[in-house]
Short mmCIF file of C-alpha atoms in Angstrom, two decimals:
data_model
loop_
_atom_site.label_atom_id
_atom_site.label_comp_id
_atom_site.label_asym_id
_atom_site.label_seq_id
_atom_site.Cartn_x
_atom_site.Cartn_y
_atom_site.Cartn_z
CA MET A 219 73.11 -20.65 0.51
CA LYS A 220 75.86 -19.75 -1.93
CA LYS A 221 79.42 -20.64 -1.25
CA THR A 222 81.88 -17.84 -0.60
CA LEU A 223 84.46 -17.45 -3.34
CA LEU A 224 86.55 -14.84 -1.60
CA GLU A 225 86.65 -13.82 2.05
CA VAL A 226 88.26 -10.44 2.62
CA ARG A 227 89.25 -10.03 6.25
CA ASP A 228 90.76 -7.03 8.05
CA LEU A 229 92.67 -6.00 4.98
CA SER A 230 94.85 -2.93 5.23
CA LYS A 231 97.23 -1.18 2.89
CA HIS A 232 99.64 1.65 3.66
CA PHE A 233 102.34 3.21 1.53
CA THR A 234 105.71 4.48 2.67
CA LEU A 235 107.25 6.76 0.09
CA HIS A 236 110.97 6.68 0.81
CA ILE A 237 111.76 9.11 -1.95
CA LEU A 238 109.44 11.68 -0.30
CA HIS A 239 111.19 11.62 3.07
CA ASP A 240 109.42 8.43 4.13
CA LYS A 241 106.01 10.02 3.74
CA HIS A 242 103.29 7.70 4.99
CA VAL A 243 100.03 7.34 3.08
CA VAL A 244 97.07 5.26 4.20
CA GLY A 245 95.43 3.34 1.37
CA PHE A 246 92.71 1.69 3.43
CA ASP A 247 92.25 -0.04 6.77
CA ASP A 248 90.26 -2.93 8.27
CA VAL A 249 88.34 -3.82 5.16
CA SER A 250 86.24 -7.00 5.48
CA PHE A 251 83.58 -8.40 3.19
CA ASP A 252 82.46 -11.64 1.54
CA VAL A 253 82.25 -12.30 -2.16
CA PRO A 254 79.73 -15.11 -2.66
CA GLU A 255 80.10 -17.27 -5.76
CA GLY A 256 78.25 -15.71 -8.69
CA ALA A 257 77.77 -12.35 -6.99
CA PHE A 258 78.66 -8.85 -8.17
CA ILE A 259 80.11 -6.79 -5.32
CA GLY A 260 80.23 -3.09 -6.14
CA ILE A 261 82.60 -0.65 -4.52
CA ALA A 262 81.66 3.02 -4.54
CA GLY A 263 83.24 6.10 -3.07
CA ALA A 264 84.96 9.36 -3.97
CA SER A 265 88.34 9.53 -5.69
CA GLY A 266 91.09 8.71 -3.23
CA SER A 267 88.83 6.70 -0.93
CA GLY A 268 90.89 3.55 -1.49
CA LYS A 269 88.71 1.66 -4.00
CA SER A 270 91.32 1.03 -6.67
CA SER A 271 93.98 0.23 -4.09
CA LEU A 272 91.68 -2.40 -2.66
CA LEU A 273 91.16 -3.97 -6.06
CA LYS A 274 94.88 -3.99 -6.80
CA CYS A 275 95.51 -5.74 -3.50
CA LEU A 276 93.16 -8.54 -4.56
CA TYR A 277 95.29 -9.05 -7.68
CA ARG A 278 98.66 -8.59 -5.92
CA THR A 279 99.55 -5.57 -7.99
CA TYR A 280 99.77 -4.07 -4.50
CA LEU A 281 101.04 -5.91 -1.44
CA VAL A 282 98.83 -5.65 1.64
CA ASP A 283 100.09 -4.77 5.10
CA GLY A 284 97.65 -6.90 7.03
CA GLY A 285 94.65 -9.18 6.75
CA SER A 286 93.78 -12.21 4.69
CA LEU A 287 92.15 -13.07 1.36
CA ASN A 288 90.85 -16.61 1.44
CA PHE A 289 89.99 -17.66 -2.10
CA THR A 290 88.35 -20.97 -3.04
CA THR A 291 89.81 -22.37 -6.24
CA ALA A 292 87.85 -24.23 -8.91
CA GLY A 293 89.24 -27.42 -7.46
CA GLY A 294 87.80 -26.55 -4.05
CA ALA A 295 91.06 -25.72 -2.30
CA THR A 296 91.26 -22.60 -0.15
CA VAL A 297 94.32 -20.40 -0.60
CA ASP A 298 95.20 -17.09 1.00
CA LEU A 299 95.97 -14.67 -1.83
CA VAL A 300 98.05 -12.64 0.64
CA THR A 301 100.50 -15.41 1.43
CA ILE A 302 100.72 -17.68 -1.62
CA SER A 303 103.91 -17.41 -3.67
CA ASP A 304 104.31 -15.04 -6.60
CA ASP A 305 104.41 -18.07 -8.90
CA ASP A 306 101.08 -19.30 -7.54
CA VAL A 307 99.59 -15.83 -8.03
CA LEU A 308 100.74 -15.93 -11.67
CA ASP A 309 99.14 -19.34 -12.15
CA LEU A 310 95.90 -18.08 -10.61
CA ARG A 311 95.93 -15.06 -12.90
CA ASP A 312 96.30 -17.37 -15.87
CA SER A 313 93.57 -19.72 -14.77
CA GLU A 314 90.99 -17.97 -12.58
CA LEU A 315 91.61 -14.28 -11.93
CA GLY A 316 90.90 -11.46 -14.34
CA TYR A 317 91.55 -7.76 -13.99
CA VAL A 318 90.11 -5.00 -16.10
CA SER A 319 92.05 -1.85 -15.42
CA GLN A 320 90.77 1.63 -16.02
CA PHE A 321 93.64 2.35 -18.35
CA LEU A 322 94.91 -0.29 -20.69
CA ARG A 323 98.69 -0.47 -20.81
CA PRO A 324 98.89 -2.37 -24.06
CA THR A 325 101.89 -4.37 -25.06
CA PRO A 326 103.46 -2.44 -27.91
CA ARG A 327 103.05 -3.75 -31.46
CA VAL A 328 100.52 -6.43 -30.62
CA PRO A 329 97.26 -6.14 -32.63
CA ALA A 330 94.12 -5.50 -30.57
CA ILE A 331 92.60 -8.86 -31.42
CA ASP A 332 95.68 -10.82 -30.40
CA LEU A 333 96.04 -8.82 -27.21
CA ALA A 334 92.44 -9.57 -26.28
CA ALA A 335 92.77 -13.24 -27.23
CA ARG A 336 95.90 -13.78 -25.19
CA PRO A 337 94.32 -14.94 -21.90
CA LEU A 338 92.50 -17.61 -23.87
CA THR A 339 95.50 -18.77 -25.90
CA ARG A 340 97.54 -18.90 -22.71
CA ARG A 341 95.03 -21.43 -21.47
CA GLY A 342 95.55 -23.49 -24.58
CA VAL A 343 92.51 -22.41 -26.64
CA PRO A 344 93.48 -22.58 -30.33
CA ALA A 345 94.27 -19.14 -31.75
CA ALA A 346 91.49 -19.15 -34.36
CA GLU A 347 88.84 -20.08 -31.79
CA ALA A 348 90.12 -17.47 -29.36
CA ARG A 349 90.00 -14.78 -32.03
CA GLU A 350 86.45 -15.74 -32.89
CA GLN A 351 85.30 -15.35 -29.30
CA VAL A 352 87.02 -11.99 -29.06
CA GLU A 353 85.46 -10.85 -32.33
CA GLU A 354 81.99 -11.43 -30.90
CA TYR A 355 82.74 -9.08 -28.04
CA PHE A 356 84.42 -6.53 -30.27
CA ARG A 357 81.23 -6.51 -32.33
CA ARG A 358 78.96 -6.12 -29.36
CA LEU A 359 81.14 -3.39 -27.94
CA LYS A 360 80.99 -1.69 -31.38
CA LEU A 361 84.73 -1.52 -31.80
CA PRO A 362 85.16 -0.56 -35.49
CA GLU A 363 86.30 -3.57 -37.47
CA ASP A 364 89.19 -1.75 -39.09
CA LEU A 365 90.74 -1.35 -35.65
CA TRP A 366 90.81 -5.05 -34.81
CA ASP A 367 94.24 -5.55 -36.31
CA GLY A 368 95.49 -2.15 -35.16
CA TYR A 369 97.79 -1.43 -32.26
CA PRO A 370 95.80 -0.37 -29.18
CA ILE A 371 98.60 1.96 -28.10
CA LEU A 372 97.31 4.28 -30.84
CA PHE A 373 93.63 3.96 -29.83
CA SER A 374 91.46 6.44 -27.95
CA GLY A 375 90.71 5.85 -24.27
CA GLY A 376 87.25 4.49 -25.03
CA GLU A 377 88.55 2.13 -27.73
CA GLN A 378 91.26 0.84 -25.40
CA GLN A 379 88.70 0.26 -22.70
CA ARG A 380 86.63 -1.87 -25.06
CA VAL A 381 89.66 -3.96 -26.00
CA ASN A 382 90.29 -4.42 -22.31
CA LEU A 383 86.71 -5.48 -21.59
CA ALA A 384 86.59 -7.87 -24.55
CA ARG A 385 89.83 -9.42 -23.31
CA ALA A 386 88.37 -10.10 -19.88
CA LEU A 387 84.90 -11.14 -21.04
CA ALA A 388 86.19 -13.55 -23.66
CA SER A 389 88.36 -15.36 -21.16
CA LEU A 390 85.60 -15.40 -18.54
CA PRO A 391 87.68 -15.85 -15.39
CA ARG A 392 86.05 -17.21 -12.26
CA LEU A 393 86.71 -13.93 -10.46
CA MET A 394 86.79 -10.73 -12.47
CA LEU A 395 88.05 -7.51 -10.92
CA LEU A 396 86.82 -4.37 -12.67
CA ASP A 397 88.31 -0.93 -12.09
CA GLU A 398 86.09 1.75 -13.64
CA PRO A 399 85.53 -0.33 -16.76
CA THR A 400 83.13 2.16 -18.35
CA SER A 401 84.74 5.48 -17.44
CA ALA A 402 85.54 6.41 -21.06
CA LEU A 403 82.37 5.07 -22.71
CA ASP A 404 79.23 6.87 -23.76
CA ALA A 405 75.82 6.05 -22.28
CA SER A 406 74.74 3.52 -24.91
CA LEU A 407 78.02 1.61 -24.66
CA GLN A 408 77.76 1.70 -20.89
CA ARG A 409 74.37 0.03 -21.17
CA GLU A 410 75.87 -2.63 -23.43
CA VAL A 411 78.67 -3.23 -20.91
CA VAL A 412 76.13 -3.60 -18.13
CA SER A 413 74.26 -6.27 -20.06
CA LEU A 414 77.50 -8.05 -21.02
CA LEU A 415 78.59 -8.12 -17.39
CA ALA A 416 75.17 -9.38 -16.36
CA GLU A 417 75.48 -12.17 -18.94
CA ALA A 418 78.94 -13.05 -17.68
CA ARG A 419 77.57 -13.29 -14.18
CA ASP A 420 74.74 -15.49 -15.40
CA ARG A 421 77.36 -17.81 -16.81
CA GLY A 422 79.03 -18.04 -13.44
CA THR A 423 81.66 -15.34 -13.28
CA THR A 424 81.93 -13.61 -9.92
CA MET A 425 82.80 -9.92 -9.99
CA VAL A 426 84.14 -7.16 -7.80
CA GLY A 427 83.70 -3.81 -9.52
CA VAL A 428 84.79 -0.31 -8.69
CA MET A 429 82.62 2.35 -10.32
CA HIS A 430 82.07 6.02 -9.86
CA ASP A 431 78.66 5.83 -11.42
CA THR A 432 76.44 4.68 -8.57
CA ALA A 433 73.39 4.35 -10.84
CA LEU A 434 75.22 1.79 -13.00
CA LEU A 435 76.54 0.08 -9.93
CA HIS A 436 73.07 -0.31 -8.47
CA GLN A 437 71.85 -1.95 -11.68
CA LEU A 438 74.51 -4.62 -11.42
CA ALA A 439 75.56 -5.17 -7.87
CA ASP A 440 74.18 -7.56 -5.31
CA GLU A 441 75.88 -5.51 -2.66
CA VAL A 442 77.41 -2.05 -2.81
CA LEU A 443 80.15 -1.13 -0.37
CA THR A 444 80.85 2.57 -0.02
CA MET A 445 84.35 3.64 0.96
CA GLN A 446 85.50 6.89 2.49
CA HIS A 447 89.00 7.76 3.66
CA GLY A 448 90.07 4.14 3.38
CA ARG A 449 87.21 2.56 5.28
CA ILE A 450 83.91 0.97 4.39
CA ILE A 451 81.25 3.33 5.71
CA ASP A 452 78.14 1.83 4.15
CA ARG A 453 76.85 -1.52 2.89
CA ALA A 454 73.71 -1.64 0.78
CA ARG A 455 71.88 -4.42 -1.07
CA PRO A 456 70.21 -2.74 -4.05
CA ALA A 457 68.60 -5.90 -5.39
CA LEU A 458 66.95 -6.61 -2.06
CA ALA A 459 65.90 -2.98 -1.71
CA THR A 460 63.97 -3.05 -5.01
CA THR A 461 62.27 -6.37 -4.38
CA ALA A 462 61.29 -5.47 -0.81
CA MET B 89 73.26 -12.02 -30.50
CA THR B 90 74.30 -15.04 -28.55
CA ILE B 91 77.88 -15.71 -27.79
CA THR B 92 79.02 -19.26 -27.98
CA GLN B 93 81.54 -19.68 -25.31
CA THR B 94 82.84 -22.14 -22.83
CA ASP B 95 81.95 -21.63 -19.18
CA PRO B 96 84.38 -20.02 -16.76
CA VAL B 97 87.37 -22.23 -16.35
CA ASN B 98 86.51 -25.21 -14.34
CA ALA B 99 88.39 -27.59 -16.48
CA GLY B 100 92.12 -27.57 -16.19
CA GLN B 101 94.31 -26.97 -13.23
CA THR B 102 94.41 -23.80 -11.19
CA PHE B 103 98.09 -24.21 -10.46
CA ARG B 104 100.44 -25.44 -13.12
CA ASP B 105 103.45 -27.58 -12.57
CA THR B 106 104.87 -26.12 -9.39
CA ALA B 107 108.23 -27.89 -9.43
CA PRO B 108 110.91 -25.36 -10.41
CA VAL B 109 113.19 -25.98 -13.40
CA LEU B 110 115.84 -23.88 -11.70
CA ARG B 111 116.40 -23.21 -8.02
CA VAL B 112 119.18 -20.92 -6.87
CA GLU B 113 120.19 -20.70 -3.21
CA ASN B 114 122.47 -18.07 -1.69
CA LEU B 115 124.58 -17.59 -4.77
CA THR B 116 127.65 -15.57 -3.80
CA ARG B 117 130.67 -14.49 -5.81
CA ILE B 118 133.56 -12.57 -4.33
CA PHE B 119 136.46 -11.25 -6.41
CA GLY B 120 139.61 -10.99 -4.33
CA PRO B 121 141.06 -12.81 -1.35
CA GLY B 122 137.85 -12.59 0.70
CA CYS B 123 137.61 -12.39 4.46
CA PRO B 124 134.98 -13.15 7.12
CA ASP B 125 133.76 -9.52 6.97
CA CYS B 126 133.13 -9.42 3.22
CA VAL B 127 129.39 -10.09 3.19
CA ALA B 128 128.57 -8.31 6.46
CA ARG B 129 130.35 -5.09 5.51
CA THR B 130 129.02 -4.74 1.96
CA GLY B 131 125.58 -4.43 0.42
CA PRO B 132 122.87 -1.78 0.06
CA GLU B 133 123.11 -0.58 3.69
CA ALA B 134 126.85 -0.17 3.42
CA GLU B 135 126.25 1.28 -0.08
CA THR B 136 129.28 -0.51 -1.47
CA ASN B 137 130.40 -3.78 -3.02
CA THR B 138 133.95 -3.40 -1.77
CA CYS B 139 134.84 -4.96 1.55
CA PRO B 140 136.48 -2.27 3.75
CA THR B 141 138.48 -4.91 5.58
CA CYS B 142 140.19 -6.76 2.75
CA GLY B 143 139.33 -4.80 -0.38
CA SER B 144 137.60 -7.73 -2.10
CA VAL B 145 134.63 -7.00 -4.33
CA VAL B 146 131.43 -8.80 -3.36
CA ALA B 147 129.82 -8.90 -6.80
CA CYS B 148 126.73 -10.75 -5.57
CA ALA B 149 125.76 -12.41 -2.32
CA ASP B 150 122.87 -14.55 -1.12
CA VAL B 151 120.98 -14.43 -4.39
CA SER B 152 118.12 -16.93 -4.20
CA PHE B 153 115.18 -17.56 -6.49
CA GLU B 154 113.11 -20.26 -8.14
CA LEU B 155 112.00 -20.45 -11.73
CA ARG B 156 109.10 -22.59 -12.90
CA PRO B 157 108.79 -24.15 -16.36
CA GLY B 158 108.10 -21.61 -19.09
CA ARG B 159 108.22 -18.62 -16.75
CA THR B 160 110.46 -15.59 -17.12
CA ILE B 161 112.14 -13.78 -14.27
CA GLY B 162 113.88 -10.43 -14.63
CA ILE B 163 116.85 -9.15 -12.69
CA VAL B 164 117.13 -5.36 -12.70
CA GLY B 165 119.60 -3.02 -11.09
CA GLU B 166 122.24 -0.48 -11.95
CA SER B 167 125.65 -1.31 -13.41
CA GLY B 168 127.77 -3.11 -10.86
CA SER B 169 124.79 -4.44 -8.91
CA GLY B 170 125.86 -8.04 -9.55
CA LYS B 171 123.23 -9.10 -12.08
CA THR B 172 125.61 -10.27 -14.76
CA THR B 173 127.92 -12.03 -12.31
CA ALA B 174 125.00 -14.07 -10.98
CA LEU B 175 124.04 -15.05 -14.53
CA ARG B 176 127.58 -16.06 -15.45
CA CYS B 177 127.88 -18.23 -12.41
CA LEU B 178 124.73 -20.08 -13.48
CA TYR B 179 125.97 -20.57 -17.02
CA GLY B 180 129.36 -21.77 -15.82
CA ASP B 181 131.47 -18.87 -17.10
CA LEU B 182 132.41 -18.13 -13.51
CA ALA B 183 132.69 -20.32 -10.45
CA PRO B 184 130.64 -19.05 -7.51
CA THR B 185 132.35 -18.46 -4.18
CA SER B 186 129.46 -20.17 -2.42
CA GLY B 187 125.84 -21.07 -2.94
CA ARG B 188 123.93 -23.80 -4.72
CA ALA B 189 121.85 -24.20 -7.86
CA TYR B 190 119.64 -27.05 -8.97
CA LEU B 191 118.23 -27.83 -12.41
CA SER B 192 115.26 -30.17 -12.74
CA VAL B 193 116.96 -31.94 -15.63
CA TYR B 194 120.14 -32.66 -13.72
CA ARG B 195 119.80 -35.63 -11.37
CA ASP B 196 116.14 -34.83 -10.70
CA GLY B 197 117.01 -31.45 -9.26
CA GLU B 198 118.63 -33.04 -6.26
CA ARG B 199 122.28 -32.33 -6.94
CA ASP B 200 123.92 -28.91 -6.85
CA ILE B 201 125.16 -28.09 -10.36
CA PHE B 202 128.03 -26.12 -8.87
CA GLU B 203 129.26 -29.37 -7.36
CA ALA B 204 129.03 -31.27 -10.63
CA ASP B 205 132.28 -32.61 -12.04
CA PRO B 206 133.68 -30.70 -15.03
CA GLN B 207 132.28 -33.18 -17.52
CA ASP B 208 128.75 -32.93 -16.10
CA ARG B 209 129.06 -29.17 -15.84
CA ARG B 210 129.94 -28.96 -19.53
CA ARG B 211 127.07 -31.26 -20.38
CA ILE B 212 124.60 -29.11 -18.43
CA ARG B 213 125.81 -26.07 -20.30
CA ASN B 214 125.76 -27.73 -23.71
CA PHE B 215 122.50 -29.61 -23.39
CA HIS B 216 120.25 -27.73 -20.96
CA LEU B 217 121.18 -24.05 -20.89
CA GLY B 218 121.36 -21.24 -23.41
CA MET B 219 123.02 -17.86 -23.05
CA VAL B 220 122.72 -14.57 -24.90
CA TYR B 221 125.48 -12.11 -24.07
CA GLN B 222 125.28 -8.35 -24.19
CA ASN B 223 128.21 -8.30 -26.58
CA PRO B 224 127.65 -10.56 -29.61
CA SER B 225 131.38 -11.22 -29.93
CA GLN B 226 131.19 -13.15 -26.67
CA GLY B 227 128.36 -15.40 -27.71
CA LEU B 228 129.27 -15.82 -31.39
CA ASN B 229 132.27 -16.58 -33.44
CA LEU B 230 131.90 -13.60 -35.72
CA LEU B 231 134.17 -15.10 -38.35
CA ILE B 232 132.25 -18.30 -39.04
CA SER B 233 128.88 -18.28 -40.76
CA SER B 234 125.71 -17.70 -38.74
CA GLY B 235 124.58 -21.21 -39.70
CA GLY B 236 127.95 -22.48 -38.50
CA ASN B 237 127.49 -20.73 -35.17
CA VAL B 238 124.21 -22.54 -34.58
CA ALA B 239 125.71 -25.81 -35.83
CA GLU B 240 128.59 -25.48 -33.39
CA ARG B 241 126.11 -25.42 -30.54
CA LEU B 242 124.26 -28.44 -31.91
CA LEU B 243 127.51 -30.39 -32.28
CA ALA B 244 128.30 -29.62 -28.65
CA ALA B 245 124.91 -31.15 -27.80
CA GLU B 246 125.98 -34.22 -29.80
CA TRP B 247 123.90 -33.70 -32.90
CA ARG B 248 125.64 -35.75 -35.55
CA LYS B 249 123.56 -35.74 -38.75
CA VAL B 250 124.63 -32.94 -41.08
CA ALA B 251 121.25 -32.64 -42.77
CA ALA B 252 119.42 -32.40 -39.45
CA ILE B 253 121.86 -29.80 -38.19
CA ARG B 254 121.46 -27.75 -41.33
CA ASP B 255 117.64 -27.94 -41.13
CA ARG B 256 117.56 -26.99 -37.47
CA ALA B 257 119.91 -24.05 -38.04
CA ALA B 258 117.91 -22.80 -41.02
CA GLY B 259 114.66 -23.16 -39.08
CA LEU B 260 115.91 -21.25 -36.06
CA LEU B 261 117.59 -18.51 -38.06
CA GLY B 262 114.42 -18.18 -40.12
CA ARG B 263 112.37 -17.78 -36.97
CA MET B 264 114.73 -15.09 -35.82
CA GLU B 265 114.15 -13.42 -39.20
CA ILE B 266 117.64 -13.98 -40.57
CA PRO B 267 117.08 -14.56 -44.32
CA VAL B 268 118.15 -18.03 -45.45
CA SER B 269 120.20 -16.31 -48.14
CA ARG B 270 122.44 -14.93 -45.42
CA MET B 271 122.90 -18.12 -43.41
CA ASP B 272 126.32 -18.71 -44.91
CA GLU B 273 127.46 -15.19 -44.26
CA ILE B 274 129.64 -14.33 -41.26
CA PRO B 275 127.92 -12.40 -38.42
CA ALA B 276 130.75 -9.87 -38.52
CA ASN B 277 128.95 -8.45 -41.57
CA PHE B 278 125.63 -8.19 -39.71
CA SER B 279 124.06 -5.26 -37.89
CA GLY B 280 123.92 -5.32 -34.08
CA GLY B 281 120.28 -6.36 -34.05
CA MET B 282 120.92 -9.22 -36.48
CA GLN B 283 123.88 -10.43 -34.45
CA GLN B 284 121.70 -10.59 -31.35
CA ARG B 285 119.09 -12.56 -33.26
CA VAL B 286 121.73 -15.05 -34.35
CA GLN B 287 122.75 -15.33 -30.70
CA VAL B 288 119.17 -16.13 -29.73
CA ALA B 289 118.95 -18.79 -32.46
CA LYS B 290 122.16 -20.29 -31.14
CA ALA B 291 120.96 -20.18 -27.52
CA LEU B 292 117.75 -21.99 -28.41
CA ALA B 293 119.38 -24.56 -30.68
CA ASN B 294 119.84 -27.36 -28.15
CA GLY B 295 116.30 -27.04 -26.76
CA PRO B 296 117.39 -25.70 -23.36
CA VAL B 297 115.19 -25.67 -20.24
CA VAL B 298 116.49 -22.25 -19.24
CA VAL B 299 117.84 -19.45 -21.40
CA LEU B 300 119.91 -16.74 -19.73
CA LEU B 301 119.82 -13.31 -21.37
CA ASP B 302 122.30 -10.63 -20.37
CA GLU B 303 121.33 -7.10 -21.44
CA MET B 304 120.58 -8.48 -24.89
CA THR B 305 119.05 -5.27 -26.24
CA SER B 306 121.20 -2.71 -24.46
CA GLY B 307 123.47 -1.98 -27.38
CA LEU B 308 120.64 -1.59 -29.89
CA ASP B 309 118.73 1.51 -30.91
CA VAL B 310 115.10 1.71 -29.92
CA SER B 311 113.38 0.50 -33.07
CA VAL B 312 115.77 -2.43 -33.47
CA GLN B 313 115.35 -3.22 -29.78
CA ALA B 314 111.59 -3.35 -30.32
CA GLY B 315 111.98 -5.92 -33.11
CA VAL B 316 114.18 -8.17 -31.00
CA LEU B 317 111.82 -7.91 -28.04
CA ASP B 318 108.84 -8.81 -30.25
CA LEU B 319 110.67 -11.93 -31.38
CA MET B 320 111.47 -12.84 -27.79
CA GLN B 321 107.78 -12.56 -26.90
CA ASP B 322 106.93 -14.89 -29.78
CA ILE B 323 109.49 -17.37 -28.47
CA GLN B 324 107.97 -17.16 -25.00
CA ARG B 325 104.53 -17.91 -26.38
CA GLN B 326 105.61 -20.76 -28.60
CA GLU B 327 108.29 -22.53 -26.61
CA GLN B 328 108.05 -23.79 -23.09
CA VAL B 329 111.43 -22.38 -22.22
CA ALA B 330 112.10 -20.57 -18.96
CA MET B 331 114.18 -17.41 -19.06
CA VAL B 332 116.28 -15.27 -16.78
CA VAL B 333 116.45 -11.77 -18.22
CA VAL B 334 119.10 -9.42 -16.87
CA SER B 335 118.49 -5.79 -17.80
CA HIS B 336 118.92 -2.32 -16.41
CA ASP B 337 115.86 -1.32 -18.47
CA LEU B 338 112.53 -1.59 -16.63
CA GLY B 339 110.73 -1.40 -19.99
CA VAL B 340 112.37 -4.64 -21.12
CA VAL B 341 111.47 -6.33 -17.87
CA ARG B 342 107.87 -5.11 -18.01
CA LEU B 343 107.53 -6.57 -21.48
CA LEU B 344 109.20 -9.94 -20.98
CA CYS B 345 109.16 -10.85 -17.29
CA GLU B 346 106.35 -12.03 -15.06
CA ARG B 347 108.47 -11.73 -11.94
CA THR B 348 111.30 -9.38 -11.09
CA LEU B 349 114.24 -9.28 -8.70
CA VAL B 350 115.77 -5.91 -7.94
CA MET B 351 119.49 -5.89 -7.11
CA LYS B 352 121.65 -3.25 -5.51
CA ASN B 353 125.24 -3.53 -4.37
CA GLY B 354 125.25 -7.25 -4.96
CA ARG B 355 122.06 -8.07 -3.03
CA VAL B 356 118.47 -8.74 -3.98
CA VAL B 357 116.63 -5.89 -2.27
CA GLU B 358 113.16 -6.69 -3.54
CA ALA B 359 111.38 -9.47 -5.41
CA GLY B 360 107.82 -9.67 -6.66
CA VAL B 361 105.35 -10.01 -9.48
CA THR B 362 106.53 -7.46 -12.08
CA ASP B 363 103.45 -5.24 -11.95
CA GLN B 364 103.78 -5.10 -8.16
CA ILE B 365 107.43 -4.07 -8.41
CA LEU B 366 106.45 -1.32 -10.84
CA GLU B 367 103.27 -0.09 -9.13
CA ASP B 368 103.94 -0.77 -5.45
CA PRO B 369 107.71 -0.79 -4.97
CA HIS B 370 108.74 -1.09 -1.35
CA HIS B 371 112.50 -0.73 -1.16
CA PRO B 372 113.83 2.84 -1.36
CA TYR B 373 116.07 1.87 -4.26
CA THR B 374 113.18 0.31 -6.22
CA GLN B 375 111.07 3.40 -5.59
CA LEU B 376 113.87 5.54 -6.93
CA LEU B 377 114.33 3.27 -9.94
CA VAL B 378 110.63 3.20 -10.81
CA SER B 379 110.14 6.92 -10.33
CA SER B 380 113.14 7.66 -12.53
CA VAL B 381 111.56 6.36 -15.70
CA ASN B 382 108.55 7.29 -17.70
CA MET B 383 106.66 4.18 -18.64
#
């Protein structure tokens, strides 16, 4: 029986847009699921179903309106990601949490390789070693070598996405949150990403991934949650289904 | 191809040193006679800083935050929201009307620095804090050399060896990309961007635990601003110095600050991790602020 890394319980997220006459928008409601250590939990659903909002709530880019997020740290302590301080969230992001956004918002004037190496150097890995690890991923993701020292702000969507993935994979956080990480990549690169993510999982990284592409999701995920109008409407275990 | 790589972080600590280097509690500064109504009748709900009863200006009230080692916090808000006043109270340019502040390096963080006697207060400012003003003429003596400006700060922190002072000044100015050949020149001859870089060198000279930056790039044009901000990011990466960055520019805060406080009419209306403030702002004023810029 695997330990649970993250317990999502009764999570809800609403938005009140004061500048639009206090318009109320429901992100999602009553979302509960377990993320066992070493698992890949996939989240599927149409645009606007609340998938990305859910992911952002796990990283505190969004604040939740209710529920809890009990996370077990590497040291074995359990902390609620909803209630810990902003400073603690920042520490966790540095040490154990990774987030791969759909769109990279690169820091201006920082070369791709340094941007991707930053999570590692923040943790004290020497710069040369960090760059080397990133280079391996750049190579496997077929990011042209002449771009490595370029500024990602000038890159195409697909190139930015690869920088973003290399950044997360090189730092190998304990929990990696992926928001449409392959949306701008062609089929062969998507296959490469799938095998890289599978390797990361084999090395112990736990993942929660939002993907449109249900075929890709079923190749990777231990469990696929389907969201509609802000609620989980279906839970499937593709791996079990194929072995049954 | 196999990738040689360490396993997901198990080594190392999840949470870093959690003891703050700076803790600010209910910092309040009122200009004018003040009356019992001042705080109650001003603020974002009242939409004014001016007390209707006595006419005093409540520049900031009940500002509280903590800052951990090496972290950067931003304070954003429109002109007159009280950001600069709060910063100046911390540096000792202004005396607060009420409130407390604690620095880890002063009596183990157990004594309010606002209660320190004048000699201790000066020492805190000279040894443990750094300040970069919006207007270089406030932070620099424009008529003594840039090296001399840095040296002045080192002398205040009781550096006594001329050679060491000269080396330290040259090193810092070099890091801020001021050519050594211009160290002996007066900052009055420098461009705005260069003057700000000399100010940063001066603010870092004494090895402070906290550097306070007040709208440091506001007077600069965009490309010069970018250069200064790049240097500040380098400093953040290389030095374990905590920073409080006051700016009306959300772009500056996004680049430099991990956490952000939003101020309006002298009060903190929202505080959070910077990406949360930008992507999920809650207070009506923050929503207005975020939706007003293209980032």
